[in-house]
mmCIF file of C-alpha atoms and ligand atoms in Angstrom:
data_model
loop_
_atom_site.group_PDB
_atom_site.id
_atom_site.type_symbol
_atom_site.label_atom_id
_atom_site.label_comp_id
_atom_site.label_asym_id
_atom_site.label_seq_id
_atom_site.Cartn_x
_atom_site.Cartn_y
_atom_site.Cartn_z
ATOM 1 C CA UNK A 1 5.756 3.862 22.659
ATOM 2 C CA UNK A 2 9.467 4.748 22.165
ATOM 3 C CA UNK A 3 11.513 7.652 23.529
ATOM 4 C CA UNK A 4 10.564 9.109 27.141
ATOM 5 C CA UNK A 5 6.981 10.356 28.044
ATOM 6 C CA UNK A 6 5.804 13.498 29.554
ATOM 7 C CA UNK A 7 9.018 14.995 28.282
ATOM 8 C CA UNK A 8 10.039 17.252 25.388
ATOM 9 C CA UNK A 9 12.250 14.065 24.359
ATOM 10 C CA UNK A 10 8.708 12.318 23.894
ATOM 11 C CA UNK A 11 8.025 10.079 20.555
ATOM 12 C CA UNK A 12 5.707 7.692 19.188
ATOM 13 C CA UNK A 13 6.910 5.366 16.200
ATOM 14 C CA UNK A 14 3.998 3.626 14.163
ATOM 15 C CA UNK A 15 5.524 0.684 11.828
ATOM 16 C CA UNK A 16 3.336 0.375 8.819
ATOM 17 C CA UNK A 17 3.056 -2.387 6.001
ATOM 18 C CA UNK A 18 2.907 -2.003 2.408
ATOM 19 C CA UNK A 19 0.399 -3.577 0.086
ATOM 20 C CA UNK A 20 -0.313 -6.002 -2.577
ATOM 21 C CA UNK A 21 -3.463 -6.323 -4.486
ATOM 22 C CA UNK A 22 -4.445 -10.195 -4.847
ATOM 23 C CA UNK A 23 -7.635 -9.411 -6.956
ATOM 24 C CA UNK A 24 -8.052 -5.796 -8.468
ATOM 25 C CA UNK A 25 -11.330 -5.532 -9.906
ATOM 26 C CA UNK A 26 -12.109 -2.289 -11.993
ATOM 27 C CA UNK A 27 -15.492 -1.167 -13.035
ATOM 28 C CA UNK A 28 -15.915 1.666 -15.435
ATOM 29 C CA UNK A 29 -15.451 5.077 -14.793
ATOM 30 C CA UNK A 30 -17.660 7.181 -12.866
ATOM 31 C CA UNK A 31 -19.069 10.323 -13.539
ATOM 32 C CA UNK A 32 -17.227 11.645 -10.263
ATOM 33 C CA UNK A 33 -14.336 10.266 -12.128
ATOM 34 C CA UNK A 34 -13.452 7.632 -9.600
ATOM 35 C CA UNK A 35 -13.906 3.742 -10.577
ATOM 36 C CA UNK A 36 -15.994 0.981 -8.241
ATOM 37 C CA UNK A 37 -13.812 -1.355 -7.279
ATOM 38 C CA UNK A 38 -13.336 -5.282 -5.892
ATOM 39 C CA UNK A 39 -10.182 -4.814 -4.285
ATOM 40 C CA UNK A 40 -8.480 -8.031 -2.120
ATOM 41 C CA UNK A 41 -5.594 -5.827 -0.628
ATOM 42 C CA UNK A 42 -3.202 -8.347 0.970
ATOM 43 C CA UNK A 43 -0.452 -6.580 3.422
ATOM 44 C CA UNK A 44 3.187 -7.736 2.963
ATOM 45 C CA UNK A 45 6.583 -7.583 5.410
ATOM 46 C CA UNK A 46 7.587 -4.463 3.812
ATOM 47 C CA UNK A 47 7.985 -1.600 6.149
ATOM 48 C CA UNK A 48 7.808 2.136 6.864
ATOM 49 C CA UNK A 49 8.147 3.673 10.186
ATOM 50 C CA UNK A 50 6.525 7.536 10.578
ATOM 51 C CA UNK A 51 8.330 8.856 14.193
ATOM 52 C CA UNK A 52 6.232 11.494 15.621
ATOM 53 C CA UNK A 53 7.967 14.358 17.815
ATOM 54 C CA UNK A 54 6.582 17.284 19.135
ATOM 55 C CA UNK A 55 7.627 20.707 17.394
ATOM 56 C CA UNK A 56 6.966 23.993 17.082
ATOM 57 C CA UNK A 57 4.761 23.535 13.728
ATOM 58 C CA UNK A 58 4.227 20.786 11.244
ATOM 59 C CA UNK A 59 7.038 19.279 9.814
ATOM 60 C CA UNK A 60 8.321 15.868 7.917
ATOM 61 C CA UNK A 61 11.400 14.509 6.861
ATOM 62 C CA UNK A 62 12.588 11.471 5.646
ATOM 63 C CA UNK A 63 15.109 8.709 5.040
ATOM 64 C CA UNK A 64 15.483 5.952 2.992
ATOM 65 C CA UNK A 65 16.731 4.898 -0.552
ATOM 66 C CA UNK A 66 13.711 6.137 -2.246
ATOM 67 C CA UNK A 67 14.270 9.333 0.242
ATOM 68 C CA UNK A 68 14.904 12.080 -2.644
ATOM 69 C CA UNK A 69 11.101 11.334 -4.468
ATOM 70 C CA UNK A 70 9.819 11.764 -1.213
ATOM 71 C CA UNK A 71 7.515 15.751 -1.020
ATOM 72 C CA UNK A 72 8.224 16.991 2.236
ATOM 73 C CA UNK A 73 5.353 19.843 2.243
ATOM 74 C CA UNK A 74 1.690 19.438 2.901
ATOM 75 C CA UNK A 75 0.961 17.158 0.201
ATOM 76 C CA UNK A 76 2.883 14.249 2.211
ATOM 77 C CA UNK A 77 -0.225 12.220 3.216
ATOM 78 C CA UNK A 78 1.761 11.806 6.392
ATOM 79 C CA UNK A 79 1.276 15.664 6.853
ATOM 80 C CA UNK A 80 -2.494 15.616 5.509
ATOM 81 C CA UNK A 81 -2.852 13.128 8.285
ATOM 82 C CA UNK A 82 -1.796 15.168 11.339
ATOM 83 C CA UNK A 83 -3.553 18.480 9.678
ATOM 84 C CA UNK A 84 -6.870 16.354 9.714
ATOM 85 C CA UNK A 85 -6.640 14.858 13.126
ATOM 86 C CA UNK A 86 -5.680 17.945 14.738
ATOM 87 C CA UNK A 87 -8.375 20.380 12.934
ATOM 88 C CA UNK A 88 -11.209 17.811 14.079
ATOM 89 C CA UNK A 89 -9.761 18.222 17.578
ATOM 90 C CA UNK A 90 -9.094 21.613 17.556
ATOM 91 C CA UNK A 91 -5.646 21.553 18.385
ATOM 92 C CA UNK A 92 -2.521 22.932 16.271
ATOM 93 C CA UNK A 93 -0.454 20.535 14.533
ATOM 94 C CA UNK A 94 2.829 20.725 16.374
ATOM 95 C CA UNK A 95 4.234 17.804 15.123
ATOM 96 C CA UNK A 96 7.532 16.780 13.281
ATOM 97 C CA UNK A 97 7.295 13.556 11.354
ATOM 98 C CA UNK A 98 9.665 11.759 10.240
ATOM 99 C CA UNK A 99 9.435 8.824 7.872
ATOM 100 C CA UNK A 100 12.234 6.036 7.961
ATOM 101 C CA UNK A 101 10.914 4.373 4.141
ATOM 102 C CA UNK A 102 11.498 1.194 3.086
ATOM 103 C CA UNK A 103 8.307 0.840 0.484
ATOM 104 C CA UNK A 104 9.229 1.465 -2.403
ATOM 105 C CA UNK A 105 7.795 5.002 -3.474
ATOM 106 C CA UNK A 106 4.829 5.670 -6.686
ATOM 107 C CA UNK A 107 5.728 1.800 -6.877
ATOM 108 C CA UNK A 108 1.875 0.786 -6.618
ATOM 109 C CA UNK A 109 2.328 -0.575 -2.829
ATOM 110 C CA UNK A 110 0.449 2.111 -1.276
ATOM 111 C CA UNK A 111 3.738 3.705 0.415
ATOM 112 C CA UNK A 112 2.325 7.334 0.725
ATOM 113 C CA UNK A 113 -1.135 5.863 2.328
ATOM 114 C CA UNK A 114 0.779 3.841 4.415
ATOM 115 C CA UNK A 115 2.533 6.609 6.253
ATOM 116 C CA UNK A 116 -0.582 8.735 6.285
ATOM 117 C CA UNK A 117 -1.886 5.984 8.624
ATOM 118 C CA UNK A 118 0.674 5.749 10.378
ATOM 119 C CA UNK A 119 1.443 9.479 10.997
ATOM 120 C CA UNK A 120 -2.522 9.114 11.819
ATOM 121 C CA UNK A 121 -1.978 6.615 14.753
ATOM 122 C CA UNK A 122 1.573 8.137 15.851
ATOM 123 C CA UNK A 123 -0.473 11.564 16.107
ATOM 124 C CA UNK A 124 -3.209 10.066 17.830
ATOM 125 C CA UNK A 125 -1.290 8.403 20.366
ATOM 126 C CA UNK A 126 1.337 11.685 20.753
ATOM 127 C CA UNK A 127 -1.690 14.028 21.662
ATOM 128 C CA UNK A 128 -3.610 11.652 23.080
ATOM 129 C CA UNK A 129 -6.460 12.827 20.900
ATOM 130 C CA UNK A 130 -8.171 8.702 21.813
ATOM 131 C CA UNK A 131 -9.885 8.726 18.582
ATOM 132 C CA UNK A 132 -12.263 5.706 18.200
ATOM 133 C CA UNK A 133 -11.024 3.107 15.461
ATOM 134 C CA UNK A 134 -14.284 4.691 13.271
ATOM 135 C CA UNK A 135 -13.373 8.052 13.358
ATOM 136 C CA UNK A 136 -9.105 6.861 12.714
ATOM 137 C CA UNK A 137 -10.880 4.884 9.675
ATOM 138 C CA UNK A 138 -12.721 7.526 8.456
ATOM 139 C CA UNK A 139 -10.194 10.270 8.313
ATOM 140 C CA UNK A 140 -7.973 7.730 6.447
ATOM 141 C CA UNK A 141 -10.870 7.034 4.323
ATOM 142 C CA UNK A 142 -10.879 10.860 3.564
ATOM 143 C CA UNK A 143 -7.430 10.825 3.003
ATOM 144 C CA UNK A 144 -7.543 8.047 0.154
ATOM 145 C CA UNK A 145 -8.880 4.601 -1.001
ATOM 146 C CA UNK A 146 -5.999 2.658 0.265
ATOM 147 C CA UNK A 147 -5.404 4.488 3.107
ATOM 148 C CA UNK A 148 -7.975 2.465 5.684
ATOM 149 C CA UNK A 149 -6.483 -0.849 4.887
ATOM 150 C CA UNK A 150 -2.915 0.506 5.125
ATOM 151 C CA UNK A 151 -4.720 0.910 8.976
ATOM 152 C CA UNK A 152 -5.826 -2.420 9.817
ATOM 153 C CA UNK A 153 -3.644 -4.937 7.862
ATOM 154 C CA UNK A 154 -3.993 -8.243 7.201
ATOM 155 C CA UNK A 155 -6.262 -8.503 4.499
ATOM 156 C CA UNK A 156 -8.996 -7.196 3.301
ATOM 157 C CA UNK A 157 -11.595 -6.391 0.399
ATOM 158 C CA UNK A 158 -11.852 -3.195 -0.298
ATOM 159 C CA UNK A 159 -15.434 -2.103 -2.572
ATOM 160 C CA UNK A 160 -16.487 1.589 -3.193
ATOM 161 C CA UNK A 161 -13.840 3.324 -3.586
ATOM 162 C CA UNK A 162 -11.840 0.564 -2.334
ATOM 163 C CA UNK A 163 -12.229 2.248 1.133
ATOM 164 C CA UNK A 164 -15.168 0.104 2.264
ATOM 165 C CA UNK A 165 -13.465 -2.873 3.687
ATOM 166 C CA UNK A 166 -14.748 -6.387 5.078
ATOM 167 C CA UNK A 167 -11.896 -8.499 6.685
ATOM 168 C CA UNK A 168 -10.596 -11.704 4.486
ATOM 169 C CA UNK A 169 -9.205 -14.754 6.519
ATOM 170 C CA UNK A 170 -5.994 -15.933 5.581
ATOM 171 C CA UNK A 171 -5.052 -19.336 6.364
ATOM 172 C CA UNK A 172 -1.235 -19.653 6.049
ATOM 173 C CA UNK A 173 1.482 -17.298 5.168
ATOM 174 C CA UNK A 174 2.332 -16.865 1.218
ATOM 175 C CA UNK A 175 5.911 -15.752 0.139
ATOM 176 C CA UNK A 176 6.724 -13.390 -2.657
ATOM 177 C CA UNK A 177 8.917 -11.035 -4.726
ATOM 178 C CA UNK A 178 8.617 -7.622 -5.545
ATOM 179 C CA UNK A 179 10.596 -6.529 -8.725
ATOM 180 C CA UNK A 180 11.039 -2.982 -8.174
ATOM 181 C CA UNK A 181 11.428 -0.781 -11.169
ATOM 182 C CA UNK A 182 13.233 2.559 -12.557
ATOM 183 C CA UNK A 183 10.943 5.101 -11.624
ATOM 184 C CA UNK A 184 7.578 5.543 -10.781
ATOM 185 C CA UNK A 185 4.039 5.226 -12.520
ATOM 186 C CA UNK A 186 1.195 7.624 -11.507
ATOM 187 C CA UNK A 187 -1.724 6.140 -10.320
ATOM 188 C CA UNK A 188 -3.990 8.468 -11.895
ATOM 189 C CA UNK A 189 -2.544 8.142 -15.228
ATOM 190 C CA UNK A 190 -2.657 4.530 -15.435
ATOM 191 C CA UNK A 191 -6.583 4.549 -14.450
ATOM 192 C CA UNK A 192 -6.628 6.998 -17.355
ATOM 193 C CA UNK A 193 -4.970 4.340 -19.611
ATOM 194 C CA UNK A 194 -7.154 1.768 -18.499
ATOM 195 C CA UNK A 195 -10.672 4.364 -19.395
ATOM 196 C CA UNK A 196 -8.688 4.395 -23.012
ATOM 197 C CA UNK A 197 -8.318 0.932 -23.357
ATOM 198 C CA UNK A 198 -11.729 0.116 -22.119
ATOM 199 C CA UNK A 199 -13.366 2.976 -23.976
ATOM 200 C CA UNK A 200 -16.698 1.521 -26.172
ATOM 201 C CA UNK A 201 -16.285 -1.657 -24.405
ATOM 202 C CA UNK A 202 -18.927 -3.191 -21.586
ATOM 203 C CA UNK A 203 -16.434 -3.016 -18.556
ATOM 204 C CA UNK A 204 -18.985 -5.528 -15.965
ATOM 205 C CA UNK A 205 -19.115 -4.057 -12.499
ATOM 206 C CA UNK A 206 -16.107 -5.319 -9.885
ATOM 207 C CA UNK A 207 -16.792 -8.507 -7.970
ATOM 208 C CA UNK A 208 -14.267 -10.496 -5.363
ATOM 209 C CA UNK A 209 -12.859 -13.672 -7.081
ATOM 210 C CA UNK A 210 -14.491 -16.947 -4.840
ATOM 211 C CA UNK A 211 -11.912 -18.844 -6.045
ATOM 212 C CA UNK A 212 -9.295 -15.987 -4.716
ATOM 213 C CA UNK A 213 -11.426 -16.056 -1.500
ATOM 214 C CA UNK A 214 -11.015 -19.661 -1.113
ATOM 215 C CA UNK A 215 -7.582 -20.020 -1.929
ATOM 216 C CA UNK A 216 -6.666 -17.303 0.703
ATOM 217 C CA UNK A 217 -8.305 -18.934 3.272
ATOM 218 C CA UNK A 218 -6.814 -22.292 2.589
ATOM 219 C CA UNK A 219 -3.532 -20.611 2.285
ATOM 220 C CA UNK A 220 -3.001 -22.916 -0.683
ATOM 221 C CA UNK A 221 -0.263 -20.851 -2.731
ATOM 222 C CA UNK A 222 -1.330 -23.491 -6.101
ATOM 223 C CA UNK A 223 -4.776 -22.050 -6.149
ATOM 224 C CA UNK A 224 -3.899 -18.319 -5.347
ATOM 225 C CA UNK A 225 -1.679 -18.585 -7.839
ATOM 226 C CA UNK A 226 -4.219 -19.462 -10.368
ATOM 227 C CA UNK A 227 -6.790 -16.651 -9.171
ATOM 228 C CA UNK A 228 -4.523 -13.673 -9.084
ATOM 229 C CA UNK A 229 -5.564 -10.880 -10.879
ATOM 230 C CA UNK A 230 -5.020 -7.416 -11.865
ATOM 231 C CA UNK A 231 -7.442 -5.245 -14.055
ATOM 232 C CA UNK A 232 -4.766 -2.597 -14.336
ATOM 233 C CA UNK A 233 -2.591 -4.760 -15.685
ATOM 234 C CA UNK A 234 -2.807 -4.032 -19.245
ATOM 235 C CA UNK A 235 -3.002 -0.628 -18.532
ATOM 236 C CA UNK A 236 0.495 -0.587 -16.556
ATOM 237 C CA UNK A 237 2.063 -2.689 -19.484
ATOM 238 C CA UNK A 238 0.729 -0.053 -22.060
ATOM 239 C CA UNK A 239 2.650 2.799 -20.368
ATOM 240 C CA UNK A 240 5.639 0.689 -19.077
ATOM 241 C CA UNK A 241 6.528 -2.270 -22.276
ATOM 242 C CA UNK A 242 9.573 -3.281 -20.339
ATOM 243 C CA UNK A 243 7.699 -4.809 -17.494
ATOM 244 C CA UNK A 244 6.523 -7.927 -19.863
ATOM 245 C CA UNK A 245 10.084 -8.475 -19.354
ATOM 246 C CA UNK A 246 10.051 -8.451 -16.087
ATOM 247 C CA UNK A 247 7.075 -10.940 -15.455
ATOM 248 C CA UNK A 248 9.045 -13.241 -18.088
ATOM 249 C CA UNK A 249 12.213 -13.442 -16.022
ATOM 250 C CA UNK A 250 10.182 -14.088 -12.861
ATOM 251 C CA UNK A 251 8.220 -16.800 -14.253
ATOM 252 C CA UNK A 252 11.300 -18.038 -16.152
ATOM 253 C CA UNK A 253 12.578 -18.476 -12.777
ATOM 254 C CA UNK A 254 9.933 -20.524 -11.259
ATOM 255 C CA UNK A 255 7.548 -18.164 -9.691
ATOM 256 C CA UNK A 256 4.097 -19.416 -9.320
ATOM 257 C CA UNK A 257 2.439 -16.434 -10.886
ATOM 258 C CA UNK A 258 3.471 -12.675 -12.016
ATOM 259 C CA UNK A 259 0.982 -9.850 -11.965
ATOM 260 C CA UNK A 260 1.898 -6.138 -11.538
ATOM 261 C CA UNK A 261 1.514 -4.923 -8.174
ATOM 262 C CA UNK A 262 -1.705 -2.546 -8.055
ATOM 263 C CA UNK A 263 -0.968 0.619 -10.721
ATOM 264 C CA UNK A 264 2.498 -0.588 -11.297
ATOM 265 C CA UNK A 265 5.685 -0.236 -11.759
ATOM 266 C CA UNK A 266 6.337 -3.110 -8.988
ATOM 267 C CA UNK A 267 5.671 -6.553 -10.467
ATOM 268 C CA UNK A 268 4.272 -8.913 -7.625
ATOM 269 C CA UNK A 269 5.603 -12.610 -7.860
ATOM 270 C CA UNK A 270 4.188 -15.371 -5.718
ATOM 271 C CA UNK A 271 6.833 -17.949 -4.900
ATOM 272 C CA UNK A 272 6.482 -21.590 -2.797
ATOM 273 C CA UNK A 273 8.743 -20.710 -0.026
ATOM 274 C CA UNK A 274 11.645 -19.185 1.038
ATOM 275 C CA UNK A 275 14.081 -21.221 -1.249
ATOM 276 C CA UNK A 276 12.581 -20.286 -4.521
ATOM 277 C CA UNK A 277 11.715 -16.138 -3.274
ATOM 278 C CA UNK A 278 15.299 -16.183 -2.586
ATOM 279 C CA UNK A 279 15.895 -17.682 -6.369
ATOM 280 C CA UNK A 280 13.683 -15.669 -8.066
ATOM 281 C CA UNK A 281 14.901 -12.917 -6.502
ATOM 282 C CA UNK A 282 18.537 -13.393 -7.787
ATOM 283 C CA UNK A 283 17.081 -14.155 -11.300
ATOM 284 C CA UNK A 284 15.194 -10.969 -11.616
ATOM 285 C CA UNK A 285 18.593 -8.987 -10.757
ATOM 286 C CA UNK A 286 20.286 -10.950 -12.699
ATOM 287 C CA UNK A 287 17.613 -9.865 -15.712
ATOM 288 C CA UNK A 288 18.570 -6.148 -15.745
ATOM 289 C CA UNK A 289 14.855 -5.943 -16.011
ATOM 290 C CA UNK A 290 14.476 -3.924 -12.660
ATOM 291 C CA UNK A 291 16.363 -1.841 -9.901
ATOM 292 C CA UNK A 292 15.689 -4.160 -7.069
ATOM 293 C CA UNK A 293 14.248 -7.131 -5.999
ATOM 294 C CA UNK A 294 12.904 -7.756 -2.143
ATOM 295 C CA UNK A 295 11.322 -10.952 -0.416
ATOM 296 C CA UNK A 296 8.595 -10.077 1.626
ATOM 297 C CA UNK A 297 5.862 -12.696 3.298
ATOM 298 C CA UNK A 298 2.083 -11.735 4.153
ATOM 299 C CA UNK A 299 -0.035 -11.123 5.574
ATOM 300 C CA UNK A 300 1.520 -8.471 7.685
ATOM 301 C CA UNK A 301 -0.154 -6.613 10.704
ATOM 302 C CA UNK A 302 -1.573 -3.244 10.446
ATOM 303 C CA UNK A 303 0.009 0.231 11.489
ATOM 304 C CA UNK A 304 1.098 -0.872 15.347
ATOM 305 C CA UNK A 305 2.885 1.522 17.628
ATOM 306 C CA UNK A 306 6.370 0.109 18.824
HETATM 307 P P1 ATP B 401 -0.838 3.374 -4.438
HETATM 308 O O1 ATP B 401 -0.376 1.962 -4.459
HETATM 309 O O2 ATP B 401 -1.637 3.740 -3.211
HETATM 310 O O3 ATP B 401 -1.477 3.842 -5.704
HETATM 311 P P2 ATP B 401 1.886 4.053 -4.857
HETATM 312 O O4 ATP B 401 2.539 3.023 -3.995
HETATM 313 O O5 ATP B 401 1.849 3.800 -6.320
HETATM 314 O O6 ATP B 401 0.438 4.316 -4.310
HETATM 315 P P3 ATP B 401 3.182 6.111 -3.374
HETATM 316 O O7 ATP B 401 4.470 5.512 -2.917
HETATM 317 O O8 ATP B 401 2.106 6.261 -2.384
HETATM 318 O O9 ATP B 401 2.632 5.391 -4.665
HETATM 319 O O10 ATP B 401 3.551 7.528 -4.037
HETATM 320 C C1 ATP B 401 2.729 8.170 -4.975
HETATM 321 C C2 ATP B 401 3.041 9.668 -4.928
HETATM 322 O O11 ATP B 401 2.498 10.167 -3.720
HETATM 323 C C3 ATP B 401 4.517 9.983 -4.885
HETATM 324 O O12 ATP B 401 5.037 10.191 -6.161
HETATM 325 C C4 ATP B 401 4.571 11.230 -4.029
HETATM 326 O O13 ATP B 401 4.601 12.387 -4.838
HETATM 327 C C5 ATP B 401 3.268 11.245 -3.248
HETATM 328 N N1 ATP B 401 3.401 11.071 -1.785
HETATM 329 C C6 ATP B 401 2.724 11.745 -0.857
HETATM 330 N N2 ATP B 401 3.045 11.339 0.374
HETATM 331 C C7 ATP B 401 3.947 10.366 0.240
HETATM 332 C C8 ATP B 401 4.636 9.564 1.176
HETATM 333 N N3 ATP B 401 4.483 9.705 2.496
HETATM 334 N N4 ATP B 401 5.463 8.639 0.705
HETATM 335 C C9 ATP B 401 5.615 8.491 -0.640
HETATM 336 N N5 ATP B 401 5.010 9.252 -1.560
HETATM 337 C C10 ATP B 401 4.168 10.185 -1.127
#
């Protein structure tokens, strides 16, 4: 816990990982709308940090270079965190949050569900409301799909929603890029893309990749190259073109395999090691194809208090 306790001045920082899916599996649409899902969520070394104070009322701010797409009101799952913690315990939500963010934002890395975790476990810890781990998993589960695993790290497969998670053991660590692009790509409207592209077509129910499984718990980068996999892919690529380009100049470059990150616009490149992330990296901002490109390693813990 940082700052001083049992004083005004007290704080609690969570640090939080962002995501990449290894395997996302999409089954057709629901009538609810939603989609069943196989999803292997791996976390990666990419960070946010949610700061809770306590304040007068409820309030969030943030910082960052993605800081400006940020919404500081109530629809900041950060803020839709605290509100549901502190209605189940009956206490108001006297909280300011602030989020330092380093994921890059409506980039398909689950940024917004990772600091709704953490802003659930900085809460938690601030009011000492001693939630079990079930009822922490549940409210994140209520908050959105990938908001348990943004929880409890590592990796995971995610079925239902993506919210119903069994642990995945991961044998070694795996290095990659993420080329981040100009603006962002709503989630929603690419799962609407993929129901257009899939309408009249048999779309076979989700299932986790063995090969995938394997290859994680190996930690053989060769074979998890091969068994990557995206369902959204096509969908991403039909709203955004000008990430084909992208993939090209990462492969071009020598990474082992390219697949957009989750619902896009981040494009997800596995590399061998350190040496070729770091040349891959320099190739794809050399491409003009994207707005940044930043080396990460997984799997990455959880949201952990500092
Ligand atoms: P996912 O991978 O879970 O689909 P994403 O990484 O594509 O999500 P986010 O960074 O979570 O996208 O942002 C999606 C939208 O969510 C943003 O455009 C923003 O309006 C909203 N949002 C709500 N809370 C946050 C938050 N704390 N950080 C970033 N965006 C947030």
């Amino acid at each position: 816990m940082s700052g001083t306790v049992g004083t005004a001045a007290r704080s609690v920082t969570v640090r939080v990982p962002a995501k990449v899916n290894a395997q996302l599996a999409v089954g057709a649409a629901r009538p609810d709308g939603f989609h069943d899902l196989a999803n292997v969520f791996l976390a990666v070394g990419l960070y946010d940090e949610v700061t809770a104070t306590p304040a007068d009322e409820l309030t969030v701010t943030c910082s960052g270079p993605d800081a400006a797409q940020v919404p500081l009101d109530t629809t900041n799952l950060a803020a839709r965190a605290a509100l549901a913690l502190a209605e189940r315990h009956g206490i108001a939500p006297g909280v300011h949050l602030h989020i330092d963010k380093d994921i890059p934002v409506a980039g398909g890395m689950a940024g917004g569900s990772a600091d709704g975790a953490a802003a659930l476990l900085a809460c938690d810890t601030l009011w000492g409301t001693r939630a079990t781990r079930e009822e922490l998993l549940g409210i994140c589960a209520e908050l959105g799909s990938d908001v348990p695993f943004s929880l409890v790290g590592g990796a995971a497969l995610g079925v239902g929603r993506g919210e119903q998670l069994t642990p995945v053991e991961v044998g070694g660590t795996f290095h990659w890029v993420f080329a981040v692009a100009d603006g962002g790509l709503s989630t929603p409207a690419v799962y609407g893309e993929f129901d257009r592209l899939t309408a009249g077509t048999d779309v076979p129910a989700p299932a986790a990749s063995q090969a995938l499984l394997d290859a994680l718990r190996s930690g053989d980068s060769g074979a998890l190259a091969v068994a990557l996999s995206n369902d959204l892919q096509a969908a991403a690529l039909s709203l955004r073109p000008s990430l084909a380009g992208t993939l090209a100049a990462g492969t071009g470059a020598g990474a082992l395999a390219a697949l957009v990150s989750g619902s896009g616009p981040t494009t997800a490149f596995l590399v061998a090691d350190e040496g070729a992330a770091r040349k891959v990296a320099d190739a794809l901002l050399g491409s003009g194809t994207c707005r940044n490109a930043r080396i990460a390693v997984s799997p990455a813990p959880g949201a952990t208090v500092l």
